[in-house]
PDB file of C-alpha atoms in Angstrom:
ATOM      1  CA  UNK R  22      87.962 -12.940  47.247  1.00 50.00           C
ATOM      2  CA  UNK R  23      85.113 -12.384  49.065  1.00 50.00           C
ATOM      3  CA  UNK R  24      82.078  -9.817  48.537  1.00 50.00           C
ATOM      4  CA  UNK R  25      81.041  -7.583  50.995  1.00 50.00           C
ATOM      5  CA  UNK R  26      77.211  -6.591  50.436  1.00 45.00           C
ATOM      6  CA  UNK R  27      75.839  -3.273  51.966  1.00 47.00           C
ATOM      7  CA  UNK R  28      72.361  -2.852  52.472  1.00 46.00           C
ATOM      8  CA  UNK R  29      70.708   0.042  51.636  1.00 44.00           C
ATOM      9  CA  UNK R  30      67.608   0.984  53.268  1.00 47.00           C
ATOM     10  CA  UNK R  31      64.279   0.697  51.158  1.00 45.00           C
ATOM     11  CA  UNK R  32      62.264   3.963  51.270  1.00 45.00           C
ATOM     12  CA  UNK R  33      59.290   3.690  53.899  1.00 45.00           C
ATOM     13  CA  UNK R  34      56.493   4.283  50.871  1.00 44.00           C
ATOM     14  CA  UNK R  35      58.612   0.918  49.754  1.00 40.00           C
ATOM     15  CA  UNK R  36      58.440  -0.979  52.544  1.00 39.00           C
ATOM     16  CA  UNK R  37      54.331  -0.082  52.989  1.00 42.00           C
ATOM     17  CA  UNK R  38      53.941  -1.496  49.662  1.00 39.00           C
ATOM     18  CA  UNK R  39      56.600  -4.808  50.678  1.00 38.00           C
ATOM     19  CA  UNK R  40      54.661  -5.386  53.847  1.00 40.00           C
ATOM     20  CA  UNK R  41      51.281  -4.934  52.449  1.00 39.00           C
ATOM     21  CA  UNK R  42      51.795  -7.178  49.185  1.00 41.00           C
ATOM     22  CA  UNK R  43      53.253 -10.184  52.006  1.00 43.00           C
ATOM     23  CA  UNK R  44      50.056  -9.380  53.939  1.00 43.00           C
ATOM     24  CA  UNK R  45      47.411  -9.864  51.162  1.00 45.00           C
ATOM     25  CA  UNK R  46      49.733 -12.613  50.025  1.00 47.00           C
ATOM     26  CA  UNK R  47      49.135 -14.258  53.544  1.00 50.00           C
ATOM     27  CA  UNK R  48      45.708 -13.887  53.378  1.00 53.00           C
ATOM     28  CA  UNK R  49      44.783 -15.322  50.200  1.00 63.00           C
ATOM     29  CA  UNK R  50      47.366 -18.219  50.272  1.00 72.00           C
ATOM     30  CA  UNK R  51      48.679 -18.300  54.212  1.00 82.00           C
ATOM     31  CA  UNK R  52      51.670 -20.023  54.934  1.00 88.00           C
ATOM     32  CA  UNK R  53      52.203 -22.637  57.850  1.00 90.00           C
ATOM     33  CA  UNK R  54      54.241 -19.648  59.728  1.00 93.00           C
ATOM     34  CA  UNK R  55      51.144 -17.289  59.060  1.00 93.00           C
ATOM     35  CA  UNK R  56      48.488 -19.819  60.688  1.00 94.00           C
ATOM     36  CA  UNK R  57      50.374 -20.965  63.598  1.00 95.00           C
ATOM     37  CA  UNK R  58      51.211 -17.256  64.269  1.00 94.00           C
ATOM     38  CA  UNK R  59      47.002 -16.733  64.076  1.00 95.00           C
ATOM     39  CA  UNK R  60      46.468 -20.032  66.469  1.00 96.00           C
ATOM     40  CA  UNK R  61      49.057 -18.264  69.000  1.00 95.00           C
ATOM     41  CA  UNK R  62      47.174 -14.941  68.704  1.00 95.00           C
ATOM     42  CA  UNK R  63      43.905 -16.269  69.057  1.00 95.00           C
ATOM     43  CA  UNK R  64      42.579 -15.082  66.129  1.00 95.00           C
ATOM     44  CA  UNK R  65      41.549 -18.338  64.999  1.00 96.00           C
ATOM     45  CA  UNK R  66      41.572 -21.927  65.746  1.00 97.00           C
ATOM     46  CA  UNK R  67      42.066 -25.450  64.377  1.00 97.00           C
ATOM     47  CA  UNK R  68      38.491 -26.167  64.035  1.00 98.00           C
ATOM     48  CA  UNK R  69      38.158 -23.333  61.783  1.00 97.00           C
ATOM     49  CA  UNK R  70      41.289 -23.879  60.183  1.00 96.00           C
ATOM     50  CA  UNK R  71      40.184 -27.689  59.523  1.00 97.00           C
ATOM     51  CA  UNK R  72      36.693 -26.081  58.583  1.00 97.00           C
ATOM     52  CA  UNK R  73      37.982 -23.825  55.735  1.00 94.00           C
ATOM     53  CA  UNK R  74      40.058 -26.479  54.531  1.00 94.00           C
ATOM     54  CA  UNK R  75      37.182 -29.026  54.111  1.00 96.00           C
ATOM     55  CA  UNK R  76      35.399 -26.392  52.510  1.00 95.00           C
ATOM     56  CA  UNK R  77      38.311 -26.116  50.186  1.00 92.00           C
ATOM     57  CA  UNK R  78      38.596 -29.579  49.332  1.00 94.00           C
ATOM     58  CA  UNK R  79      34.780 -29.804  48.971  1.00 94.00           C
ATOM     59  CA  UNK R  80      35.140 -27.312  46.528  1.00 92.00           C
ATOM     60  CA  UNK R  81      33.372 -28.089  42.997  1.00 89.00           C
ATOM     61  CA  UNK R  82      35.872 -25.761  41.216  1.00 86.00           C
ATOM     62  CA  UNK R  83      38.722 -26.896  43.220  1.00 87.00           C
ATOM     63  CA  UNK R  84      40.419 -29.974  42.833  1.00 89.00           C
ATOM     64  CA  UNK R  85      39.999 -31.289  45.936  1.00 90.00           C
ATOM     65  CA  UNK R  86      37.937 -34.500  44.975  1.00 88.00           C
ATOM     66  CA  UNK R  87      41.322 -35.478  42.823  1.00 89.00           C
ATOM     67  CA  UNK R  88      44.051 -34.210  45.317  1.00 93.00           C
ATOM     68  CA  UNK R  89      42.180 -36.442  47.873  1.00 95.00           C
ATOM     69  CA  UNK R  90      41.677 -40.473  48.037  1.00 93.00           C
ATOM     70  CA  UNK R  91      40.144 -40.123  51.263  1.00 96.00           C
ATOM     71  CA  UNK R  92      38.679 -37.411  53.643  1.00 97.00           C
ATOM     72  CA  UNK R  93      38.656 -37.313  57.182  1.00 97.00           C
ATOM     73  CA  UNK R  94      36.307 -35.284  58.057  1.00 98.00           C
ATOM     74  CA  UNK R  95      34.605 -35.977  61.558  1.00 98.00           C
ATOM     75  CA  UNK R  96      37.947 -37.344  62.714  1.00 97.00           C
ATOM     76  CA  UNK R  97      39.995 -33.918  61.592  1.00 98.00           C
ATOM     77  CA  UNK R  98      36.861 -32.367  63.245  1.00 98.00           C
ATOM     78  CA  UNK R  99      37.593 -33.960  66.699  1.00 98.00           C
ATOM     79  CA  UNK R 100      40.911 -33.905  65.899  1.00 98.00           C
ATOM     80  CA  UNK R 101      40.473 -30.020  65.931  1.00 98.00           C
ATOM     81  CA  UNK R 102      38.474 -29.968  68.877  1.00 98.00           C
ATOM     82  CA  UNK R 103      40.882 -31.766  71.166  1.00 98.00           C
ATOM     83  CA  UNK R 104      43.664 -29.148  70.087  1.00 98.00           C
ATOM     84  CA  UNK R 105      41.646 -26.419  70.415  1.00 98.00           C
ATOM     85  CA  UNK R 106      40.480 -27.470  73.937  1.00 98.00           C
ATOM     86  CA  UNK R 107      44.458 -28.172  75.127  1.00 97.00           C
ATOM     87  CA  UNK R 108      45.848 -24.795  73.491  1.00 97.00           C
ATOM     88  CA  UNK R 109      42.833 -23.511  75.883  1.00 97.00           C
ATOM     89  CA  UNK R 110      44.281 -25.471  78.745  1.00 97.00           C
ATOM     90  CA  UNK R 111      48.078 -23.768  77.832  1.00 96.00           C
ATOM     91  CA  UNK R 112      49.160 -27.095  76.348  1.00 96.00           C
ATOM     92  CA  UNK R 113      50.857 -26.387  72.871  1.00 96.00           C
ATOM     93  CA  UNK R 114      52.437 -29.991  71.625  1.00 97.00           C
ATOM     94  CA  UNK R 115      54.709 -28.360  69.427  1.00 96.00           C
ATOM     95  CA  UNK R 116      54.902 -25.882  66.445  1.00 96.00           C
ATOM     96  CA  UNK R 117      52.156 -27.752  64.160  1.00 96.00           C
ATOM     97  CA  UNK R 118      49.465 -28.001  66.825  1.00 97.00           C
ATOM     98  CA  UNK R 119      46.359 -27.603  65.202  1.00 97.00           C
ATOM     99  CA  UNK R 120      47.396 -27.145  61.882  1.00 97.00           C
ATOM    100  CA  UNK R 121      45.554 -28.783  59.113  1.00 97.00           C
ATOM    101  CA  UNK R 122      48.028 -31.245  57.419  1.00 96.00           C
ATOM    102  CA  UNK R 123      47.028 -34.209  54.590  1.00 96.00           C
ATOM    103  CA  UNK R 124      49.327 -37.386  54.116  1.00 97.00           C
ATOM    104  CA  UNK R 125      50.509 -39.223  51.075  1.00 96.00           C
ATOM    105  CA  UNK R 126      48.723 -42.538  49.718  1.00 96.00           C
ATOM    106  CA  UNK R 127      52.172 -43.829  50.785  1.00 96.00           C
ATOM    107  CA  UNK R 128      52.466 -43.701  54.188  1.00 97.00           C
ATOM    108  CA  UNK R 129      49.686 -46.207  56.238  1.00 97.00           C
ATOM    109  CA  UNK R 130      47.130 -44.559  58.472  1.00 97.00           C
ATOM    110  CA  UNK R 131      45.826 -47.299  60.941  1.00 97.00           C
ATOM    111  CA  UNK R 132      42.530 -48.732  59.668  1.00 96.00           C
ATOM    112  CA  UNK R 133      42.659 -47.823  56.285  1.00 96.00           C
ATOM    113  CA  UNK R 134      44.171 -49.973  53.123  1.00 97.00           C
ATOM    114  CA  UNK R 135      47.831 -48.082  51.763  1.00 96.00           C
ATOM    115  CA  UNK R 136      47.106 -47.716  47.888  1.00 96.00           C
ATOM    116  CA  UNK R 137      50.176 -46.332  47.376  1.00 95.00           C
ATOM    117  CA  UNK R 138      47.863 -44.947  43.914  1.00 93.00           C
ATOM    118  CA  UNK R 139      47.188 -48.324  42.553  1.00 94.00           C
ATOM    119  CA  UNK R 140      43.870 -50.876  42.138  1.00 95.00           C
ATOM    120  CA  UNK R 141      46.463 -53.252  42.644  1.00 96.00           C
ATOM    121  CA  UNK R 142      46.221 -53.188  46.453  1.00 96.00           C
ATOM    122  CA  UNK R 143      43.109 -52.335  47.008  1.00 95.00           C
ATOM    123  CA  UNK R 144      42.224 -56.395  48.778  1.00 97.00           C
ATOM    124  CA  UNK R 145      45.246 -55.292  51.015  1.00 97.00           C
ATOM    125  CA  UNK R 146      44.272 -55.671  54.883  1.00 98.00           C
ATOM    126  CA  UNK R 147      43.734 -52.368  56.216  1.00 97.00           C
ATOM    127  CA  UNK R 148      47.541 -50.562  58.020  1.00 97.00           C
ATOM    128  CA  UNK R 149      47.542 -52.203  61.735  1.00 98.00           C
ATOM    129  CA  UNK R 150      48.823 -48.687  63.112  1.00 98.00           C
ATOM    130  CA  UNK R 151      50.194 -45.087  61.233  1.00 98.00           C
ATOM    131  CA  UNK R 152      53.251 -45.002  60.152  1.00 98.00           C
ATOM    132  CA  UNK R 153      56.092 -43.626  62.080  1.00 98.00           C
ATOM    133  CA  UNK R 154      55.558 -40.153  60.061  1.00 97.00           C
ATOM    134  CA  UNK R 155      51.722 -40.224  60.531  1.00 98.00           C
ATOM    135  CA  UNK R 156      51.936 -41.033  64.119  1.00 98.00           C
ATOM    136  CA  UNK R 157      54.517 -38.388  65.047  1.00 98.00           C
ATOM    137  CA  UNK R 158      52.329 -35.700  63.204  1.00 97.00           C
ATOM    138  CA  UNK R 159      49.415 -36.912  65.311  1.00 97.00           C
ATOM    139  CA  UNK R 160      51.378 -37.208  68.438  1.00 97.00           C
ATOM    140  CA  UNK R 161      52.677 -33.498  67.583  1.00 97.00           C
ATOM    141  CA  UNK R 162      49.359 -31.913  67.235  1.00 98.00           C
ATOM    142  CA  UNK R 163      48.905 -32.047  63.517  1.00 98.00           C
ATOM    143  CA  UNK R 164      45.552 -32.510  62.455  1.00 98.00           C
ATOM    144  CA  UNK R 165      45.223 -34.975  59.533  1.00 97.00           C
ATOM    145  CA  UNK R 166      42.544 -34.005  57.184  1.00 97.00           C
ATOM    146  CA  UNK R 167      43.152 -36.659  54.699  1.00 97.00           C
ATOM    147  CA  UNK R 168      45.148 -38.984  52.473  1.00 96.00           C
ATOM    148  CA  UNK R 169      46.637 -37.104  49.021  1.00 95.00           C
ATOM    149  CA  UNK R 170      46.726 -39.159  45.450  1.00 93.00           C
ATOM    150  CA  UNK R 171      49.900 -39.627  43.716  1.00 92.00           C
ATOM    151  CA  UNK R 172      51.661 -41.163  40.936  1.00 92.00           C
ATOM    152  CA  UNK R 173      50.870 -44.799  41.018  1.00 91.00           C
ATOM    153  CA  UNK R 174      53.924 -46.876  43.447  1.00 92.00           C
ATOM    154  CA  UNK R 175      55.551 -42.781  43.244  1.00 90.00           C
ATOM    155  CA  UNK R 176      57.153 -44.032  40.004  1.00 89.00           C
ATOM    156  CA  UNK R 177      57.318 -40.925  37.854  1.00 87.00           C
ATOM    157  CA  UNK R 178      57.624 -37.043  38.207  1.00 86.00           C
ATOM    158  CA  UNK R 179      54.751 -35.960  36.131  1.00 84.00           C
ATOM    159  CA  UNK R 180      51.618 -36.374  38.610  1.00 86.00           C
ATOM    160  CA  UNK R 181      49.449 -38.542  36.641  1.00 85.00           C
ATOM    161  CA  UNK R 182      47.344 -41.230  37.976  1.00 86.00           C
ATOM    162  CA  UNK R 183      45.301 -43.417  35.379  1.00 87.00           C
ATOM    163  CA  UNK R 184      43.258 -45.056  38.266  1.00 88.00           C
ATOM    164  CA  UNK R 185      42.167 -42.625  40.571  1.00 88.00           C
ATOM    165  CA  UNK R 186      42.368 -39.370  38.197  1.00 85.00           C
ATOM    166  CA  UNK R 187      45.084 -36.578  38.281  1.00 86.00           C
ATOM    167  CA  UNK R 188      44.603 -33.241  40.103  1.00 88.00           C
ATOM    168  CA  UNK R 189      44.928 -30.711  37.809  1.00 86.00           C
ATOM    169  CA  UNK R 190      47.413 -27.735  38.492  1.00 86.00           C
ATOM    170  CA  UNK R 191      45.348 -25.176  40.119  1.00 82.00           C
ATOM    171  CA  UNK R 192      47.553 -22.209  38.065  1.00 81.00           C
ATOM    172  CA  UNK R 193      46.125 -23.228  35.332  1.00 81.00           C
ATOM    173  CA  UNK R 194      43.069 -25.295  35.142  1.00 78.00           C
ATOM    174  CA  UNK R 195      41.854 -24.470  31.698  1.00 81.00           C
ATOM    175  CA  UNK R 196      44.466 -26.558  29.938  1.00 83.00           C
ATOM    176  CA  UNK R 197      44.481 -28.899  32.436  1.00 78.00           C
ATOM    177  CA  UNK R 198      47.831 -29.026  33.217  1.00 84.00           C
ATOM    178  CA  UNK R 199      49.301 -31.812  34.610  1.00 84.00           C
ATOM    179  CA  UNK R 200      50.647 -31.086  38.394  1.00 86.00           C
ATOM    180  CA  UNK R 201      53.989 -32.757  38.300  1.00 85.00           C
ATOM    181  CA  UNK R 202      55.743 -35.310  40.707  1.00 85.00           C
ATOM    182  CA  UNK R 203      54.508 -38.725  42.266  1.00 89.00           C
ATOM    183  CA  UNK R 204      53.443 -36.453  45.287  1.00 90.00           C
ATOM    184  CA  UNK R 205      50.558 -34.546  42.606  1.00 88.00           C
ATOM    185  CA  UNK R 206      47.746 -34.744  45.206  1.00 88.00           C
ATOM    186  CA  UNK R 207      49.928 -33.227  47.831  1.00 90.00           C
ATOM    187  CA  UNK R 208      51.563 -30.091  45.964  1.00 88.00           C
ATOM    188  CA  UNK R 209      47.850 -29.482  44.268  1.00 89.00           C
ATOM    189  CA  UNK R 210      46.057 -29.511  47.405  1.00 89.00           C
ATOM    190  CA  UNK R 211      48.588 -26.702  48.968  1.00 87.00           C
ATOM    191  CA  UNK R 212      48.255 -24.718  46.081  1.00 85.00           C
ATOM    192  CA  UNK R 213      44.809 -25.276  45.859  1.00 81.00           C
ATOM    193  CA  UNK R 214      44.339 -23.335  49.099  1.00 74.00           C
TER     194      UNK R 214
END
């Protein structure tokens, strides 16, 4: 048997208060949709996307010094730059041009040694190239600010890392709540703004 839902109309005074809560919402924690939307309008662009971000992960009451093994910051910069000066040109890769994206300790960036969260690797020759992932994020438009900390190997759900430290979760800081999952660095440093 199925269920036939009717929709009522919400009163306008309801839909002010809907549309204004989403808005602030936006604003202090914007969504992927919300940014790309502002890149499109012109209201702002990767470079200060990428700016506010670093800011963010620069922090000192943030966690982004645990969330992050490694910053790129003059390459994200350029990185910026370049998309800013094609969605100039009317060149838009694809939906994630220009948006400010980090990637896990898992995945190899070219140049840089794959910790995967562990000491264990660390005399590891540097990745050759990125990894499929990495490169088709670059090759979309994504901007990669940095490489994320995680569970050491990803084996375990609770976030913890006893080399590197362990981002706490940003909702509640005081206790110092762990963040959860073998992606910890990741999920912290989107919640962390």
């Amino acid at each position: 048997a199925s269920r036939v839902v009717q929709r009522v109309p919400k009163p306008a005074a309801t839909l002010l208060y809907t549309t204004s809560v989403r808005m602030k919402s936006c604003l202090i924690h914007p969504t992927v949709a919300y940014l790309r939307e502002e890149l499109i309008a012109g209201r702002t662009t990767s470079r200060a996307l990428v700016e506010q971000a670093l800011a963010r992960i620069a922090d000192p009451l943030g966690e982004g010094p645990r969330a992050y093994m490694k910053v790129y910051a003059d390459l994200a910069r350029a990185e910026a730059d370049a998309s800013d000066a094609l969605r100039a040109a009317g060149v838009v890769r694809s939906p994630v041009e220009g948006l400010p994206v980090s990637v896990k300790d898992l995945f190899d960036v070219g140049g840089d040694v794959t910790l995967a969260g562990s000491k264990a690797l660390a005399s590891e020759p540097p990745a050759t190239r990125d990894a499929p992932a990495v490169a088709r994020l670059r090759a979309a438009g994504a901007v990669i600010l940095g490489r994320t900390s995680m569970v050491e190997f990803a084996f375990g759900g609770i976030g913890t890392n006893p080399h590197f430290g362990t981002p706490a979760n940003p909702h509640d800081r005081g206790t110092g709540r762990i963040p959860g999952g073998s992606s910890s660095g990741a999920a912290v440093a989107v919640a962390d703004g």
